[in-house]
């Protein structure tokens, strides 16, 4: 698409007669209101460099394209590299200019950039009133935006995903076909990749030939020629039909494609079993930290240890190999700069350069990494094409203040041509994991959390003192700054009850006429694509409180935190201390000793403590905040600070078969930023009743020598054990990844000394290595102090 400026700059005295600039959006894949920005200057199309590019620049350019404004911009040739001149560099607009001519820049054609730095814009999908249609021309050179498979077999029409059918492209207000003249498996591979499938398969063309003879078809493309590595059919060479397209393709028939779905989307138990068997034993790659299926930080398994990939030279070809290897389609985006959060552990690969035809990322050329080459701030990630499953049509939110929150309503009885029946989900047992699945199904990211509010002491139900609940405590609201505006918000919220990150009572969201409970007993593992994939009671509903106020609700967020324990520090700092009882009164008051301590001969004798430091990093994309607001934090007189969470970490000593023999826990935690990475500022501090939390890129350190940073092992007999530390054990605060919240170490205790070794995050090693980590070498001789 391109257009001239909505209001061309009149020729000035110094400019002479200057022809109006023309602009267009290019690159693929993209929508009609986004793309690489190209400008026609001096009779030649060229691009704009992303150096110093801002949203204000995008605002000016979007208005020149006929849109009301911009919602974002893209750097590093997100929409592909342009060709020809780079007309503008270091563009600096205020945002109010009528033309890009009026903005500061280095001068036309004066640039030190390459096309790898081509800028793109994302415009608001709304036209400027009165913008002349003659200024907006659809360019037909390579303009194919949407592709679909049209299922012809009657049974396949109702089933999702659609894996086989006639290939159609969006054309004007309808769909048109592609002539299969010269069509081969490489073209099919590109189409399948776009639609979320890793591979293509042979198709019975005879059936479709009969179908085509009976239909009036409208051909749009012909002579399509792909190499098979393209991520979008628009990147292949092809020709458009012009004139009477219905009479075209006399020697052929419409292109037909059949795709092979990945294991996550395979239908039929036999096909699913076959797909899973193919992947068994060869999972050496995974995605972490993504909110949706098919997106995340790329992690690879090398020497039995999971690690990340450096983003140097990371592109769509390599990203597509990853996506297909994992059972998805081609890549929509190859993300750089740890856009899906930072990993921990080694960075295994650098400068991966796939051709796009490889079956596995391990078949691509790459460089081995050294610590100087890359940091986790450069972790590579992907967003893959996934098949359309229609799950988002079976769930909706109602009554919320934004599209990210509301009471959950689900459709039942759909699928046989019947109209779906909408109903509510029982709030009993509804927690963070269930809320995360609901948010994923809605396409709204991760689950978030909120608060509960009530009125007390009033003469009627609709008046009273405002009280707020976070965690298990009710508290009041300070009246400083309280005005009608705040009162209106409180009134809207009354009756709102949030259970951790999910909402189990939804009074103020009572905005729709849906009143029937249709789903109960929902219990999710957290990775499911739809609530229907979780365990539930089915048609045998069981819900004690069936009123609409007890329905499940969610508040979703596009980002989430991700906490990890620094495992090597636990191993390096673990030791045994025999501490006199007279020094443990404070710890006993906070329940940091084993139950047998109650029967000890206080203040005489001692307790044997396994001490260690714990350093908890937030490697996610949102700050980790306690579930309870500061009004409900608990003051601990002994330790002289406010505790913001009832349960944040569990410390356990287990036998090799998993039986717990000793436990310690930081029953409450004071969360703060102890240290941060370079360029990250501390935001949270416990002192002086400060805000508590852990900033992205920071960590909270609990030293081995502070109270309660231990496990009381007085009653533990000599033997071999496992030390286990679990962060956020009850999923009280949403995270992008709960599988990395546990850390395990091997312990050997002889009654006098303890050896702690092979400490690792729960999912940091291969399955095989995790099973035999008890024999891991490298024990540390930690003497009793």
mmCIF file with all atom_site columns, N, CA, C and O in Angstrom, residues 278-302:
data_model
loop_
_atom_site.group_PDB
_atom_site.id
_atom_site.type_symbol
_atom_site.label_atom_id
_atom_site.label_alt_id
_atom_site.label_comp_id
_atom_site.label_asym_id
_atom_site.label_entity_id
_atom_site.label_seq_id
_atom_site.pdbx_PDB_ins_code
_atom_site.Cartn_x
_atom_site.Cartn_y
_atom_site.Cartn_z
_atom_site.occupancy
_atom_site.B_iso_or_equiv
_atom_site.pdbx_formal_charge
_atom_site.auth_seq_id
_atom_site.auth_comp_id
_atom_site.auth_asym_id
_atom_site.auth_atom_id
_atom_site.pdbx_PDB_model_num
ATOM 1   N N  . UNK A 1 278 ? 7.450  -40.570 17.234 1.00 0.00 ? 278 UNK A N  1
ATOM 2   C CA . UNK A 1 278 ? 8.504  -39.984 16.404 1.00 0.00 ? 278 UNK A CA 1
ATOM 3   C C  . UNK A 1 278 ? 9.349  -38.995 17.197 1.00 0.00 ? 278 UNK A C  1
ATOM 4   O O  . UNK A 1 278 ? 10.545 -38.843 16.958 1.00 0.00 ? 278 UNK A O  1
ATOM 5   N N  . UNK A 1 279 ? 8.720  -38.304 18.158 1.00 0.00 ? 279 UNK A N  1
ATOM 6   C CA . UNK A 1 279 ? 9.454  -37.283 18.914 1.00 0.00 ? 279 UNK A CA 1
ATOM 7   C C  . UNK A 1 279 ? 10.130 -37.849 20.160 1.00 0.00 ? 279 UNK A C  1
ATOM 8   O O  . UNK A 1 279 ? 10.989 -37.209 20.739 1.00 0.00 ? 279 UNK A O  1
ATOM 9   N N  . UNK A 1 280 ? 9.711  -39.057 20.583 1.00 0.00 ? 280 UNK A N  1
ATOM 10  C CA . UNK A 1 280 ? 10.286 -39.629 21.806 1.00 0.00 ? 280 UNK A CA 1
ATOM 11  C C  . UNK A 1 280 ? 11.792 -39.803 21.675 1.00 0.00 ? 280 UNK A C  1
ATOM 12  O O  . UNK A 1 280 ? 12.305 -40.272 20.668 1.00 0.00 ? 280 UNK A O  1
ATOM 13  N N  . UNK A 1 281 ? 12.502 -39.459 22.717 1.00 0.00 ? 281 UNK A N  1
ATOM 14  C CA . UNK A 1 281 ? 13.946 -39.695 22.757 1.00 0.00 ? 281 UNK A CA 1
ATOM 15  C C  . UNK A 1 281 ? 14.776 -38.713 21.963 1.00 0.00 ? 281 UNK A C  1
ATOM 16  O O  . UNK A 1 281 ? 15.988 -38.809 21.940 1.00 0.00 ? 281 UNK A O  1
ATOM 17  N N  . UNK A 1 282 ? 14.143 -37.732 21.282 1.00 0.00 ? 282 UNK A N  1
ATOM 18  C CA . UNK A 1 282 ? 14.947 -36.804 20.503 1.00 0.00 ? 282 UNK A CA 1
ATOM 19  C C  . UNK A 1 282 ? 14.619 -35.339 20.834 1.00 0.00 ? 282 UNK A C  1
ATOM 20  O O  . UNK A 1 282 ? 14.901 -34.447 20.058 1.00 0.00 ? 282 UNK A O  1
ATOM 21  N N  . UNK A 1 283 ? 14.000 -35.123 21.990 1.00 0.00 ? 283 UNK A N  1
ATOM 22  C CA . UNK A 1 283 ? 13.679 -33.760 22.382 1.00 0.00 ? 283 UNK A CA 1
ATOM 23  C C  . UNK A 1 283 ? 14.936 -33.086 22.915 1.00 0.00 ? 283 UNK A C  1
ATOM 24  O O  . UNK A 1 283 ? 15.303 -33.241 24.072 1.00 0.00 ? 283 UNK A O  1
ATOM 25  N N  . UNK A 1 284 ? 15.606 -32.352 22.043 1.00 0.00 ? 284 UNK A N  1
ATOM 26  C CA . UNK A 1 284 ? 16.819 -31.636 22.448 1.00 0.00 ? 284 UNK A CA 1
ATOM 27  C C  . UNK A 1 284 ? 16.635 -30.142 22.273 1.00 0.00 ? 284 UNK A C  1
ATOM 28  O O  . UNK A 1 284 ? 17.585 -29.385 22.221 1.00 0.00 ? 284 UNK A O  1
ATOM 29  N N  . UNK A 1 285 ? 15.380 -29.730 22.185 1.00 0.00 ? 285 UNK A N  1
ATOM 30  C CA . UNK A 1 285 ? 15.082 -28.307 22.009 1.00 0.00 ? 285 UNK A CA 1
ATOM 31  C C  . UNK A 1 285 ? 13.717 -28.041 22.636 1.00 0.00 ? 285 UNK A C  1
ATOM 32  O O  . UNK A 1 285 ? 12.844 -28.901 22.635 1.00 0.00 ? 285 UNK A O  1
ATOM 33  N N  . UNK A 1 286 ? 13.541 -26.850 23.222 1.00 0.00 ? 286 UNK A N  1
ATOM 34  C CA . UNK A 1 286 ? 12.264 -26.508 23.851 1.00 0.00 ? 286 UNK A CA 1
ATOM 35  C C  . UNK A 1 286 ? 12.093 -24.996 23.853 1.00 0.00 ? 286 UNK A C  1
ATOM 36  O O  . UNK A 1 286 ? 13.057 -24.240 23.635 1.00 0.00 ? 286 UNK A O  1
ATOM 37  N N  . UNK A 1 287 ? 10.863 -24.536 24.113 1.00 0.00 ? 287 UNK A N  1
ATOM 38  C CA . UNK A 1 287 ? 10.554 -23.115 24.217 1.00 0.00 ? 287 UNK A CA 1
ATOM 39  C C  . UNK A 1 287 ? 10.155 -22.802 25.650 1.00 0.00 ? 287 UNK A C  1
ATOM 40  O O  . UNK A 1 287 ? 9.401  -23.555 26.269 1.00 0.00 ? 287 UNK A O  1
ATOM 41  N N  . UNK A 1 288 ? 10.649 -21.669 26.176 1.00 0.00 ? 288 UNK A N  1
ATOM 42  C CA . UNK A 1 288 ? 10.365 -21.275 27.549 1.00 0.00 ? 288 UNK A CA 1
ATOM 43  C C  . UNK A 1 288 ? 9.917  -19.812 27.605 1.00 0.00 ? 288 UNK A C  1
ATOM 44  O O  . UNK A 1 288 ? 10.412 -18.980 26.836 1.00 0.00 ? 288 UNK A O  1
ATOM 45  N N  . UNK A 1 289 ? 9.031  -19.509 28.539 1.00 0.00 ? 289 UNK A N  1
ATOM 46  C CA . UNK A 1 289 ? 8.696  -18.117 28.847 1.00 0.00 ? 289 UNK A CA 1
ATOM 47  C C  . UNK A 1 289 ? 7.634  -17.483 27.969 1.00 0.00 ? 289 UNK A C  1
ATOM 48  O O  . UNK A 1 289 ? 7.314  -16.314 28.148 1.00 0.00 ? 289 UNK A O  1
ATOM 49  N N  . UNK A 1 290 ? 7.064  -18.223 27.022 1.00 0.00 ? 290 UNK A N  1
ATOM 50  C CA . UNK A 1 290 ? 6.031  -17.652 26.156 1.00 0.00 ? 290 UNK A CA 1
ATOM 51  C C  . UNK A 1 290 ? 4.645  -17.793 26.760 1.00 0.00 ? 290 UNK A C  1
ATOM 52  O O  . UNK A 1 290 ? 4.367  -18.733 27.504 1.00 0.00 ? 290 UNK A O  1
ATOM 53  N N  . UNK A 1 291 ? 3.757  -16.847 26.426 1.00 0.00 ? 291 UNK A N  1
ATOM 54  C CA . UNK A 1 291 ? 2.388  -16.906 26.945 1.00 0.00 ? 291 UNK A CA 1
ATOM 55  C C  . UNK A 1 291 ? 1.520  -17.823 26.107 1.00 0.00 ? 291 UNK A C  1
ATOM 56  O O  . UNK A 1 291 ? 0.548  -18.390 26.593 1.00 0.00 ? 291 UNK A O  1
ATOM 57  N N  . UNK A 1 292 ? 1.858  -17.988 24.831 1.00 0.00 ? 292 UNK A N  1
ATOM 58  C CA . UNK A 1 292 ? 1.026  -18.779 23.921 1.00 0.00 ? 292 UNK A CA 1
ATOM 59  C C  . UNK A 1 292 ? 1.793  -20.000 23.441 1.00 0.00 ? 292 UNK A C  1
ATOM 60  O O  . UNK A 1 292 ? 3.023  -20.058 23.532 1.00 0.00 ? 292 UNK A O  1
ATOM 61  N N  . UNK A 1 293 ? 1.048  -20.964 22.904 1.00 0.00 ? 293 UNK A N  1
ATOM 62  C CA . UNK A 1 293 ? 1.694  -22.128 22.298 1.00 0.00 ? 293 UNK A CA 1
ATOM 63  C C  . UNK A 1 293 ? 2.537  -21.657 21.117 1.00 0.00 ? 293 UNK A C  1
ATOM 64  O O  . UNK A 1 293 ? 2.152  -20.749 20.385 1.00 0.00 ? 293 UNK A O  1
ATOM 65  N N  . UNK A 1 294 ? 3.711  -22.265 20.952 1.00 0.00 ? 294 UNK A N  1
ATOM 66  C CA . UNK A 1 294 ? 4.538  -21.943 19.795 1.00 0.00 ? 294 UNK A CA 1
ATOM 67  C C  . UNK A 1 294 ? 5.346  -20.678 19.920 1.00 0.00 ? 294 UNK A C  1
ATOM 68  O O  . UNK A 1 294 ? 5.857  -20.169 18.922 1.00 0.00 ? 294 UNK A O  1
ATOM 69  N N  . UNK A 1 295 ? 5.505  -20.148 21.122 1.00 0.00 ? 295 UNK A N  1
ATOM 70  C CA . UNK A 1 295 ? 6.376  -18.989 21.277 1.00 0.00 ? 295 UNK A CA 1
ATOM 71  C C  . UNK A 1 295 ? 7.187  -19.148 22.548 1.00 0.00 ? 295 UNK A C  1
ATOM 72  O O  . UNK A 1 295 ? 6.784  -19.812 23.497 1.00 0.00 ? 295 UNK A O  1
ATOM 73  N N  . UNK A 1 296 ? 8.370  -18.551 22.549 1.00 0.00 ? 296 UNK A N  1
ATOM 74  C CA . UNK A 1 296 ? 9.191  -18.612 23.749 1.00 0.00 ? 296 UNK A CA 1
ATOM 75  C C  . UNK A 1 296 ? 10.672 -18.486 23.448 1.00 0.00 ? 296 UNK A C  1
ATOM 76  O O  . UNK A 1 296 ? 11.105 -18.410 22.291 1.00 0.00 ? 296 UNK A O  1
ATOM 77  N N  . UNK A 1 297 ? 11.441 -18.457 24.532 1.00 0.00 ? 297 UNK A N  1
ATOM 78  C CA . UNK A 1 297 ? 12.903 -18.439 24.451 1.00 0.00 ? 297 UNK A CA 1
ATOM 79  C C  . UNK A 1 297 ? 13.354 -19.826 23.999 1.00 0.00 ? 297 UNK A C  1
ATOM 80  O O  . UNK A 1 297 ? 12.871 -20.849 24.491 1.00 0.00 ? 297 UNK A O  1
ATOM 81  N N  . UNK A 1 298 ? 14.299 -19.886 23.050 1.00 0.00 ? 298 UNK A N  1
ATOM 82  C CA . UNK A 1 298 ? 14.770 -21.176 22.535 1.00 0.00 ? 298 UNK A CA 1
ATOM 83  C C  . UNK A 1 298 ? 15.848 -21.719 23.467 1.00 0.00 ? 298 UNK A C  1
ATOM 84  O O  . UNK A 1 298 ? 16.839 -21.045 23.736 1.00 0.00 ? 298 UNK A O  1
ATOM 85  N N  . UNK A 1 299 ? 15.633 -22.945 23.952 1.00 0.00 ? 299 UNK A N  1
ATOM 86  C CA . UNK A 1 299 ? 16.623 -23.606 24.792 1.00 0.00 ? 299 UNK A CA 1
ATOM 87  C C  . UNK A 1 299 ? 16.979 -24.949 24.181 1.00 0.00 ? 299 UNK A C  1
ATOM 88  O O  . UNK A 1 299 ? 16.103 -25.654 23.647 1.00 0.00 ? 299 UNK A O  1
ATOM 89  N N  . UNK A 1 300 ? 18.273 -25.292 24.242 1.00 0.00 ? 300 UNK A N  1
ATOM 90  C CA . UNK A 1 300 ? 18.759 -26.537 23.634 1.00 0.00 ? 300 UNK A CA 1
ATOM 91  C C  . UNK A 1 300 ? 19.505 -27.365 24.678 1.00 0.00 ? 300 UNK A C  1
ATOM 92  O O  . UNK A 1 300 ? 20.064 -26.826 25.640 1.00 0.00 ? 300 UNK A O  1
ATOM 93  N N  . UNK A 1 301 ? 19.495 -28.667 24.467 1.00 0.00 ? 301 UNK A N  1
ATOM 94  C CA . UNK A 1 301 ? 20.116 -29.606 25.405 1.00 0.00 ? 301 UNK A CA 1
ATOM 95  C C  . UNK A 1 301 ? 21.470 -30.047 24.867 1.00 0.00 ? 301 UNK A C  1
ATOM 96  O O  . UNK A 1 301 ? 21.562 -30.595 23.767 1.00 0.00 ? 301 UNK A O  1
ATOM 97  N N  . UNK A 1 302 ? 22.515 -29.788 25.637 1.00 0.00 ? 302 UNK A N  1
ATOM 98  C CA . UNK A 1 302 ? 23.874 -30.154 25.223 1.00 0.00 ? 302 UNK A CA 1
ATOM 99  C C  . UNK A 1 302 ? 24.620 -30.654 26.461 1.00 0.00 ? 302 UNK A C  1
ATOM 100 O O  . UNK A 1 302 ? 24.570 -30.013 27.514 1.00 0.00 ? 302 UNK A O  1
#
